[in-house]
PDB file of C-alpha atoms and ligand atoms in Angstrom:
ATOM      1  CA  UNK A   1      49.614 203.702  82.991  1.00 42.00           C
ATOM      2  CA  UNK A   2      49.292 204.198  79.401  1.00 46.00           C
ATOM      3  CA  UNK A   3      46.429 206.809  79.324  1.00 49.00           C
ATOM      4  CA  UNK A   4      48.870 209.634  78.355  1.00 65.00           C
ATOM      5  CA  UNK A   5      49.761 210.191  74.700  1.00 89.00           C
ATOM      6  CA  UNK A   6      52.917 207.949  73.794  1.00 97.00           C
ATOM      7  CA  UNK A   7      56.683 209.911  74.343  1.00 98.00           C
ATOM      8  CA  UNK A   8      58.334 210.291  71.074  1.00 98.00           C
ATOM      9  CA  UNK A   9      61.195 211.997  72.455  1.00 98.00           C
ATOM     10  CA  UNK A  10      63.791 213.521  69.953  1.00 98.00           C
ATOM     11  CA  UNK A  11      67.378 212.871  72.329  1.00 99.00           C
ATOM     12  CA  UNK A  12      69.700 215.541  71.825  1.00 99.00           C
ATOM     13  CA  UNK A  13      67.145 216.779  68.725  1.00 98.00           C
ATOM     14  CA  UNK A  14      67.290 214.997  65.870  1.00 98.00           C
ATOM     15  CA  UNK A  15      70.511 213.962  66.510  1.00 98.00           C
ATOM     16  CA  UNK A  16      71.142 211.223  63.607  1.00 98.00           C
ATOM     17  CA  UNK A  17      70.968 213.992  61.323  1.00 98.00           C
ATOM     18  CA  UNK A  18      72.240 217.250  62.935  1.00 99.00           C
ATOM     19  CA  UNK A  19      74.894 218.123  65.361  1.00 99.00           C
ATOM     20  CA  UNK A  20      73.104 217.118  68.873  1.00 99.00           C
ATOM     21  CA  UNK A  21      71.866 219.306  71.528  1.00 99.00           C
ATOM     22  CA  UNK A  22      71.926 222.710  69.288  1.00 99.00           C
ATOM     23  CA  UNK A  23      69.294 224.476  67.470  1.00 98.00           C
ATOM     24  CA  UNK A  24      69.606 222.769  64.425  1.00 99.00           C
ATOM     25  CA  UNK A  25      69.104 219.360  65.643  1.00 99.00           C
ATOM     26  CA  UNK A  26      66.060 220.663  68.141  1.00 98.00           C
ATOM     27  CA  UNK A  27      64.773 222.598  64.921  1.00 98.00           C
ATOM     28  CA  UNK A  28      64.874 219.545  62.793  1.00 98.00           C
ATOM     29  CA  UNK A  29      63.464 217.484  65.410  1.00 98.00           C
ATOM     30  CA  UNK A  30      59.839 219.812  65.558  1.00 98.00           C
ATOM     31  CA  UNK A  31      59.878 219.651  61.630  1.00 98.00           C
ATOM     32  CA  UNK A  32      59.728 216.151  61.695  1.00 98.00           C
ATOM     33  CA  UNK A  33      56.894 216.450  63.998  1.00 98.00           C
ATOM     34  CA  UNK A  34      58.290 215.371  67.417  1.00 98.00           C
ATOM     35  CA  UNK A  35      56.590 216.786  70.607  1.00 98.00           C
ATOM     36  CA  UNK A  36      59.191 216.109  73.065  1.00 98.00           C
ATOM     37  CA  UNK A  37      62.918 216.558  72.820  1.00 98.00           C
ATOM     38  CA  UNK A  38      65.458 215.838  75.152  1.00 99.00           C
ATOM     39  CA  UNK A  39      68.809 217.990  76.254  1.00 99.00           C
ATOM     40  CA  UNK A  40      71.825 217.602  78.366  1.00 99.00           C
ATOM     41  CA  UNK A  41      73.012 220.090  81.026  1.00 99.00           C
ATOM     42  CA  UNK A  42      75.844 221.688  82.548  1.00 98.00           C
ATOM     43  CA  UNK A  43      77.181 224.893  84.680  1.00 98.00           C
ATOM     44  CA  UNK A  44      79.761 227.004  83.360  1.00 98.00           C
ATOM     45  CA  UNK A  45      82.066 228.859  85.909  1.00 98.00           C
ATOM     46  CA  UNK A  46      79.983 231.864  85.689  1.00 98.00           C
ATOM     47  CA  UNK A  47      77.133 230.136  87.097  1.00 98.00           C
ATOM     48  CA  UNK A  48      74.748 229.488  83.600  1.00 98.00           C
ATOM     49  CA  UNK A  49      73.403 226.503  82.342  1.00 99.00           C
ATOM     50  CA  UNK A  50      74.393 225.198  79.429  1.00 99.00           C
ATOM     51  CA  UNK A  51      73.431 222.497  76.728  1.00 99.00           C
ATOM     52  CA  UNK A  52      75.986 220.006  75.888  1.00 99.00           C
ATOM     53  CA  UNK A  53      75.586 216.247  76.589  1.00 99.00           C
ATOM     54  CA  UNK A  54      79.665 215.635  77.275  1.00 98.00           C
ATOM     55  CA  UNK A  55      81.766 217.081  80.443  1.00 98.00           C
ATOM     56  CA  UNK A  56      84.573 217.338  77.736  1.00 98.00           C
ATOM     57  CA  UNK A  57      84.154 220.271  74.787  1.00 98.00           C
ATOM     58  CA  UNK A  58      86.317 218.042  72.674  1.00 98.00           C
ATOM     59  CA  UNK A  59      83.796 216.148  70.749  1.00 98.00           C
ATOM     60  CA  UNK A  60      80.917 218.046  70.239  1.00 98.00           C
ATOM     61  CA  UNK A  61      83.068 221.074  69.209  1.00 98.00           C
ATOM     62  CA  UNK A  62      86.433 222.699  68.558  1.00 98.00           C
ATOM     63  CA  UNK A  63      87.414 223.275  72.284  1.00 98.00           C
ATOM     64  CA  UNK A  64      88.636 221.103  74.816  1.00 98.00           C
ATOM     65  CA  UNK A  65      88.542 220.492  78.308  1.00 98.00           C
ATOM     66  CA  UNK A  66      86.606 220.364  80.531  1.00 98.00           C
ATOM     67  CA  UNK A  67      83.179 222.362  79.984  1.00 98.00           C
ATOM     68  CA  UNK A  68      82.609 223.199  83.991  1.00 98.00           C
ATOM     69  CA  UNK A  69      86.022 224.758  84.042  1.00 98.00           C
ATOM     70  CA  UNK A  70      84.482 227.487  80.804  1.00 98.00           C
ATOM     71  CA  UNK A  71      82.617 230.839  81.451  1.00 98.00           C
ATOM     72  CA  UNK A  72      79.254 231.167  79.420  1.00 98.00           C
ATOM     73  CA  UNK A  73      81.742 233.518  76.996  1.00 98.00           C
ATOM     74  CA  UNK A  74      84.104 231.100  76.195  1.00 98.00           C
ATOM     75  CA  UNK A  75      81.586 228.408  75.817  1.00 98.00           C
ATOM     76  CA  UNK A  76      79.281 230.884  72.959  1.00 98.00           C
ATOM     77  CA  UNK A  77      83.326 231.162  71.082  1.00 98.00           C
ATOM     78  CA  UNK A  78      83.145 227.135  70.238  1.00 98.00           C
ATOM     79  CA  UNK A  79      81.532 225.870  67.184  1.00 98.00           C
ATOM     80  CA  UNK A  80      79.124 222.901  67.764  1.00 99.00           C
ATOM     81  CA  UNK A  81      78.062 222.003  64.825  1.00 98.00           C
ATOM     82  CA  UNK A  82      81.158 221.497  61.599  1.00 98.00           C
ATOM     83  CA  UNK A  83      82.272 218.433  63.915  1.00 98.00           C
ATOM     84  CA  UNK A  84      79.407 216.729  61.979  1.00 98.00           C
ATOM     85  CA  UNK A  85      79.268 218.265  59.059  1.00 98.00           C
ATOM     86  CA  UNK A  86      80.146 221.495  57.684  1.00 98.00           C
ATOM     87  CA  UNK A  87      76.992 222.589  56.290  1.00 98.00           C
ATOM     88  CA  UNK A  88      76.399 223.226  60.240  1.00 98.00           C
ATOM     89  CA  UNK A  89      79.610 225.045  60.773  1.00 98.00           C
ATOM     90  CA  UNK A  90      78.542 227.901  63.458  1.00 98.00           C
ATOM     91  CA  UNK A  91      75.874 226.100  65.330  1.00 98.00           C
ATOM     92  CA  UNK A  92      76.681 227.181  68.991  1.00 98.00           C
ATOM     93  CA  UNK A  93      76.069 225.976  72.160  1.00 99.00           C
ATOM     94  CA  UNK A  94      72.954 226.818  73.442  1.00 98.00           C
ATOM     95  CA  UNK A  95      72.301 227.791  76.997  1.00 99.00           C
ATOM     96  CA  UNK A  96      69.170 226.386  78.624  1.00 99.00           C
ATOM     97  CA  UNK A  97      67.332 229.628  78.779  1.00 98.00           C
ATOM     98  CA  UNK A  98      67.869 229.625  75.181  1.00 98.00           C
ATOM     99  CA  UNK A  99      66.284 226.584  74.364  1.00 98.00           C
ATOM    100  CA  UNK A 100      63.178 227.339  77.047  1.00 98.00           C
ATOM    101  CA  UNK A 101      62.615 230.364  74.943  1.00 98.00           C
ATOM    102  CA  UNK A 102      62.899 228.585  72.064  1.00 98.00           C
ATOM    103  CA  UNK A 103      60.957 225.394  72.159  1.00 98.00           C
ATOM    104  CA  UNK A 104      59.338 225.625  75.515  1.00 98.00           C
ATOM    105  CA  UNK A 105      55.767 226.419  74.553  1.00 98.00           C
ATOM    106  CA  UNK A 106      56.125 223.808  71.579  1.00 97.00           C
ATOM    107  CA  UNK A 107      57.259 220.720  72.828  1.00 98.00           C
ATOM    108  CA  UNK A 108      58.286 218.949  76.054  1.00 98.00           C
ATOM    109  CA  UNK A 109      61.442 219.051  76.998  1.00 98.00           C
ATOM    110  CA  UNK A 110      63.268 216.278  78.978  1.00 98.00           C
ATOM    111  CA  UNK A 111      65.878 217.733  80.849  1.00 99.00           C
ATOM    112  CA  UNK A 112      68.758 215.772  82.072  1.00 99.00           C
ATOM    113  CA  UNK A 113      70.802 216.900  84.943  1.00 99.00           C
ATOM    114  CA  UNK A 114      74.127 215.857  83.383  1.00 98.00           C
ATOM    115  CA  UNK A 115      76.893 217.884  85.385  1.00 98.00           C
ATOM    116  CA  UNK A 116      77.835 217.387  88.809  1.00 98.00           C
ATOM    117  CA  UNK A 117      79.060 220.724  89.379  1.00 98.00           C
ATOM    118  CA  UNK A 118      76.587 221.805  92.779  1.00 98.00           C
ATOM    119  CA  UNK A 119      73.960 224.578  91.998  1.00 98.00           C
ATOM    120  CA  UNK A 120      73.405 223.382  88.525  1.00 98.00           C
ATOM    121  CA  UNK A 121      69.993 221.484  89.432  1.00 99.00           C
ATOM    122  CA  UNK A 122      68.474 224.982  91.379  1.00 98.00           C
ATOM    123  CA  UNK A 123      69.968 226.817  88.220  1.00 98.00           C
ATOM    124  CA  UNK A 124      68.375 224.358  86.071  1.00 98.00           C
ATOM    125  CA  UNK A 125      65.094 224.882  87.860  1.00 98.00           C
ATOM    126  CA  UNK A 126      64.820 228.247  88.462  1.00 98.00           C
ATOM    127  CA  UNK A 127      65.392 229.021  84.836  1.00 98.00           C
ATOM    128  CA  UNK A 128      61.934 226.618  84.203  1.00 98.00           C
ATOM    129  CA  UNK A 129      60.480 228.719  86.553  1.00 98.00           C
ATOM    130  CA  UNK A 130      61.343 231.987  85.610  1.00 98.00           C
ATOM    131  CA  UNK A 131      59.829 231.256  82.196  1.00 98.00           C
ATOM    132  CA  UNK A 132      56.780 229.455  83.787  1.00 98.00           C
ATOM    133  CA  UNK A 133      57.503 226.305  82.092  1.00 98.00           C
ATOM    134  CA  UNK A 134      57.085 223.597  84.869  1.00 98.00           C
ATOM    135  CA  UNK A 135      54.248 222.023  82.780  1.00 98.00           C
ATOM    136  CA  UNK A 136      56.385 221.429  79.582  1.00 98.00           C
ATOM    137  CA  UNK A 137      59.641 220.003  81.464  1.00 98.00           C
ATOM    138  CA  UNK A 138      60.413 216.263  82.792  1.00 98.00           C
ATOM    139  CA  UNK A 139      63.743 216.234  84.775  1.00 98.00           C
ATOM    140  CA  UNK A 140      66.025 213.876  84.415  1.00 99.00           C
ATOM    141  CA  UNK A 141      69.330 211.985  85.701  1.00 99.00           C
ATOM    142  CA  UNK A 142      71.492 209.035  86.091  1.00 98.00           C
ATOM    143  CA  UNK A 143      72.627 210.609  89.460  1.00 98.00           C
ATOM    144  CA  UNK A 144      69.875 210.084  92.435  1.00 98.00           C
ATOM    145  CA  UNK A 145      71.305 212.753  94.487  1.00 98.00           C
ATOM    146  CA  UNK A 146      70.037 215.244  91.834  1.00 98.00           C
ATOM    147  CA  UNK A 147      66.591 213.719  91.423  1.00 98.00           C
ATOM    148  CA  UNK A 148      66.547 213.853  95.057  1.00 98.00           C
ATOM    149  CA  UNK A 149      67.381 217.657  94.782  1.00 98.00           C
ATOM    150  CA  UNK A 150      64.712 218.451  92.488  1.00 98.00           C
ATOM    151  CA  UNK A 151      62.145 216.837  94.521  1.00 98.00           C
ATOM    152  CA  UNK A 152      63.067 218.978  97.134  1.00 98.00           C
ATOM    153  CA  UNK A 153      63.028 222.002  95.372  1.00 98.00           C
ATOM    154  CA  UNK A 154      60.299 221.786  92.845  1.00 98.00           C
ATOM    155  CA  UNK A 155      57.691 218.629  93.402  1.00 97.00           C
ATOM    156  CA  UNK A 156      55.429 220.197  90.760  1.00 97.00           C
ATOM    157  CA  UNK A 157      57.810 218.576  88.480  1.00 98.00           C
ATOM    158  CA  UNK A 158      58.002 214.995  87.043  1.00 98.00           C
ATOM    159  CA  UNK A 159      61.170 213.442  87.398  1.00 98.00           C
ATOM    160  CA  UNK A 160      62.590 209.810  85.678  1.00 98.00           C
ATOM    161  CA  UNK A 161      65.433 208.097  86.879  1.00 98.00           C
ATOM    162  CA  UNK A 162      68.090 207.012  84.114  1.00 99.00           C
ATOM    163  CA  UNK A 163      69.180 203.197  85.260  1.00 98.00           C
ATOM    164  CA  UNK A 164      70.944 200.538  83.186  1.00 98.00           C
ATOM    165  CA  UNK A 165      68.800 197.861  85.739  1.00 97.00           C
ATOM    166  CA  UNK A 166      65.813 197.511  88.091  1.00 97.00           C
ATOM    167  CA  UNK A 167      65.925 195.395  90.935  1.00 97.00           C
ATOM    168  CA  UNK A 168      63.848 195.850  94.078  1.00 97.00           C
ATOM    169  CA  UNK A 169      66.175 198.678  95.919  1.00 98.00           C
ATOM    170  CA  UNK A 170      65.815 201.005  92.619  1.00 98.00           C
ATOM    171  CA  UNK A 171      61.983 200.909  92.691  1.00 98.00           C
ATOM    172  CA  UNK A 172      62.094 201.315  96.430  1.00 98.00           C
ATOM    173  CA  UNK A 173      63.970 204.241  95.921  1.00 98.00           C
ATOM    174  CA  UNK A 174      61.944 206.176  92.603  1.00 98.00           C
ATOM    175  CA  UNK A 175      59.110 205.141  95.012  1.00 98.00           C
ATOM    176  CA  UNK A 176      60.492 206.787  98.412  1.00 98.00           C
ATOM    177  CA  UNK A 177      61.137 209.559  96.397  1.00 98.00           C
ATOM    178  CA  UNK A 178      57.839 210.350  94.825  1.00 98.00           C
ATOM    179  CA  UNK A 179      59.638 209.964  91.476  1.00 98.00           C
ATOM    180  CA  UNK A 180      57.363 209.799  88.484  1.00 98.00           C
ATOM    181  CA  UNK A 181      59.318 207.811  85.630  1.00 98.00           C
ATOM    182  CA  UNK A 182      61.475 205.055  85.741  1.00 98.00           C
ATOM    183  CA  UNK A 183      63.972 204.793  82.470  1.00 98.00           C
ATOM    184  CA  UNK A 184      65.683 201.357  81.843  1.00 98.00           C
ATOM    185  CA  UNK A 185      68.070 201.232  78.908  1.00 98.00           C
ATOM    186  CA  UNK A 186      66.386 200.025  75.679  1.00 98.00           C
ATOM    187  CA  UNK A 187      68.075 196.607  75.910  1.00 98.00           C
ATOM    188  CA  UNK A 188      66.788 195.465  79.663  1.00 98.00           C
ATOM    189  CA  UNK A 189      63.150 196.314  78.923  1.00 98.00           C
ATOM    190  CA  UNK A 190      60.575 193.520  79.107  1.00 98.00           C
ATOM    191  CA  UNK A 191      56.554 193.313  78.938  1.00 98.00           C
ATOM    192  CA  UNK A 192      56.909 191.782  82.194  1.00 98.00           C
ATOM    193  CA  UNK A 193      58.867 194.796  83.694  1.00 98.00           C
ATOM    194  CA  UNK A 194      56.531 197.218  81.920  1.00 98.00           C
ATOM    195  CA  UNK A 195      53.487 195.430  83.716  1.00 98.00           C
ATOM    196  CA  UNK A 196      55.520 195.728  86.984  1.00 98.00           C
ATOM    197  CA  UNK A 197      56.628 199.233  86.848  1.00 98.00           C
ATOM    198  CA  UNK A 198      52.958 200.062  85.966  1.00 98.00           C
ATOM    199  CA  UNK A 199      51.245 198.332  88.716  1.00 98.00           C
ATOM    200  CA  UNK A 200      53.232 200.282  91.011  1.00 98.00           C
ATOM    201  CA  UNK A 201      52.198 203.489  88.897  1.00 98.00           C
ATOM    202  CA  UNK A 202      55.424 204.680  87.384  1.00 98.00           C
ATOM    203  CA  UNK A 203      55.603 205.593  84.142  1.00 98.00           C
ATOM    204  CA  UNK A 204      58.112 203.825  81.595  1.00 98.00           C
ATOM    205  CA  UNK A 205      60.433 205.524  79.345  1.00 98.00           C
ATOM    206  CA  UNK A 206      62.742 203.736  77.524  1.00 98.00           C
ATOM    207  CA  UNK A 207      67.222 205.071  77.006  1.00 98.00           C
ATOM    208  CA  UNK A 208      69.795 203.657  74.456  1.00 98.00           C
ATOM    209  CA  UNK A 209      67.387 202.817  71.607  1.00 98.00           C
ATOM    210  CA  UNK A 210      70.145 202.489  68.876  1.00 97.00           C
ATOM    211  CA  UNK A 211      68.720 200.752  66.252  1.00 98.00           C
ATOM    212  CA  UNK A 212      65.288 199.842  65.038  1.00 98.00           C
ATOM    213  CA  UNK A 213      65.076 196.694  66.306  1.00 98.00           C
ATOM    214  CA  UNK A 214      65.526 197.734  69.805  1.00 98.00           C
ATOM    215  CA  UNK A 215      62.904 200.576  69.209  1.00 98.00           C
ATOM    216  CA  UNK A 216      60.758 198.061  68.269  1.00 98.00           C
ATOM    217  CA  UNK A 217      61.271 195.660  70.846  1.00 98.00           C
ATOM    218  CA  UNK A 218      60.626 198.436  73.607  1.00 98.00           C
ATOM    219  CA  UNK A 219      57.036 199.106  71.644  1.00 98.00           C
ATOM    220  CA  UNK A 220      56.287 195.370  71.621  1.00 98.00           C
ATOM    221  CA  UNK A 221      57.288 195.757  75.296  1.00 98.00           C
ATOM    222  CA  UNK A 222      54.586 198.377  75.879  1.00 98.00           C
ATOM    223  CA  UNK A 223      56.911 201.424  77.241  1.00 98.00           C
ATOM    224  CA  UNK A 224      55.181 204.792  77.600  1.00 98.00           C
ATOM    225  CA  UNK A 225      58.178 206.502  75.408  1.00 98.00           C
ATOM    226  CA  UNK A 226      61.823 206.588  74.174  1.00 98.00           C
ATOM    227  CA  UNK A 227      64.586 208.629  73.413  1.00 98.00           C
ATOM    228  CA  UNK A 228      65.255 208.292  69.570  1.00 98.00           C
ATOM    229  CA  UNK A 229      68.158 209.980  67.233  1.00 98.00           C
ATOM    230  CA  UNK A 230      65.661 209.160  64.670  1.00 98.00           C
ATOM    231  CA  UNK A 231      62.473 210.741  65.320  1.00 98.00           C
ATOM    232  CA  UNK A 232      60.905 210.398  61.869  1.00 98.00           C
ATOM    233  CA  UNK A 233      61.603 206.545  61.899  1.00 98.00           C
ATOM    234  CA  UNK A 234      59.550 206.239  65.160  1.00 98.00           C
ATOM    235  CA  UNK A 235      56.978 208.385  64.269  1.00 98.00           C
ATOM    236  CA  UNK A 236      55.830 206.725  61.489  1.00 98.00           C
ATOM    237  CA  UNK A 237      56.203 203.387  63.330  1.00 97.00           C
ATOM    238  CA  UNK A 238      53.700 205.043  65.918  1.00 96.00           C
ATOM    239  CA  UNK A 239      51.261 205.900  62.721  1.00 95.00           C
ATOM    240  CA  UNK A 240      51.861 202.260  61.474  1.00 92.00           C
ATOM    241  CA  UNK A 241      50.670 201.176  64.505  1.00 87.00           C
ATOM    242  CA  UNK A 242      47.430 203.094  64.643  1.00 79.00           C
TER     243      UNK A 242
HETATM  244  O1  G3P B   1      67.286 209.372  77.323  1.00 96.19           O
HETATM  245  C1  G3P B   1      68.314 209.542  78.184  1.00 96.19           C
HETATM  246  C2  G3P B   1      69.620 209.459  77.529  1.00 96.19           C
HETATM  247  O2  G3P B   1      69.903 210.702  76.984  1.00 96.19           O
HETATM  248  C3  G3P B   1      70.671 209.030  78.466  1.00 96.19           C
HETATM  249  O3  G3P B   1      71.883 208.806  77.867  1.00 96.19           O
HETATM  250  O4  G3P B   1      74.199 209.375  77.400  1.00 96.19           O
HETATM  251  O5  G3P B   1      72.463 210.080  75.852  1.00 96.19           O
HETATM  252  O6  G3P B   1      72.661 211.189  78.019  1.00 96.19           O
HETATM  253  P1  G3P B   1      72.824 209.931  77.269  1.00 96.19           P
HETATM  254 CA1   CA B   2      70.895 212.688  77.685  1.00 96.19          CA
END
């Protein structure tokens, strides 16, 4: 399954380096020459998507509660960015439109479905579609049920499921659903699940690489990409490689 071109995929931007999931990190992220980047979504009470990986403002910026329970107004108030450092004090949250605008016709974007809150996934895709993006977007989620919706409502898209393990019943399932990625976390990943997952033509993408060694590992493995904080440290391991 490897005939693509290998998934360096910047999660939440450049995130080791600038406040995740805003323009600084995503901005960062392209200048270090990453092609895919990789964003967390929710629905505010006013029906928009937005881009923050928590359902809690608290961490990633000075509000708090719950973001679902915020109109898009409140949510552009917060600062995301002096949280983790100053120098990015008045990064804002960015709505997914936003970032489609933004980045969409210069890197792949892995979206993950990361609210619950119900119309977020046809929000999610209509806003790929309005901007006739459906060629530059992966969907993503821990949660089946919204996989499942997106399948229903837009099979032009590729989808990966986010697991933490792979037994029988979860490829039965990303198979039964026509799903097109299956995403262990960095430390499960084996060559001999690679070889598996391939042979039943899935592609393999790779969560949770914290550290070099387990970025590493999941190369060695033969995974078809990973989500990285550090983008620059696997791309030149890629180049290394060549
Ligand atoms: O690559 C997927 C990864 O983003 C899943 O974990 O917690 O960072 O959303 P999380
Ligand atoms: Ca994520």
């Amino acid at each position: 399954m490897n005939q693509h071109p290998f998934m360096a995929i910047a999660h939440r931007g450049a995130s080791s380096y600038a406040p995740e999931n805003t323009f600084a990190a995503y901005d960062l992220a392209l200048e270090m020459g990453a092609q895919h980047i990789e964003l967390d979504v929710h629905l505010t009470t006013d029906g928009q998507v937005v881009v923050i990986h928590d359902d809690l403002l608290d961490r990633t910026t000075d509000g708090t509660g719950p973001v679902a329970a915020c109109s898009l107004a409140e949510i552009k108030a917060l600062d995301a960015g002096a949280w983790f450092e100053q120098a990015f004090a008045g990064e804002r949250i960015p709505t997914l439109g936003e970032v489609l605008g933004r980045y969409g016709r210069r890197a792949h974007l892995h979206i993950e479905i990361k609210g619950q809150t119900p119309g977020l996934v046809p929000a999610t895709l209509g806003l790929v579609r309005q901007q006739d993006l459906t060629e530059h977007v992966t969907i993503t989620s821990f949660h089946l049920s919204a996989l499942e919706e997106t399948r229903r409502l837009a099979d032009e898209l590729p989808t990966g499921w986010l697991v933490s393990a792979i037994d029988e019943a979860i490829v039965a399932d990303t198979l039964r659903l026509g799903l097109t990625q299956l995403c262990p976390r960095a430390d499960i990943v084996t060559a001999e699940m690679v070889n598996d997952l391939h042979g039943r033509g899935l592609v393999v993408r790779a969560w949770g690489v914290g550290d070099e060694r387990l970025m590493r590992a999941a190369l060695e493995a033969g995974v078809d990409g990973m989500t990285v904080n550090f983008p620059d440290v696997l791309l030149a391991s890629l180049a290394d490689r060549l």
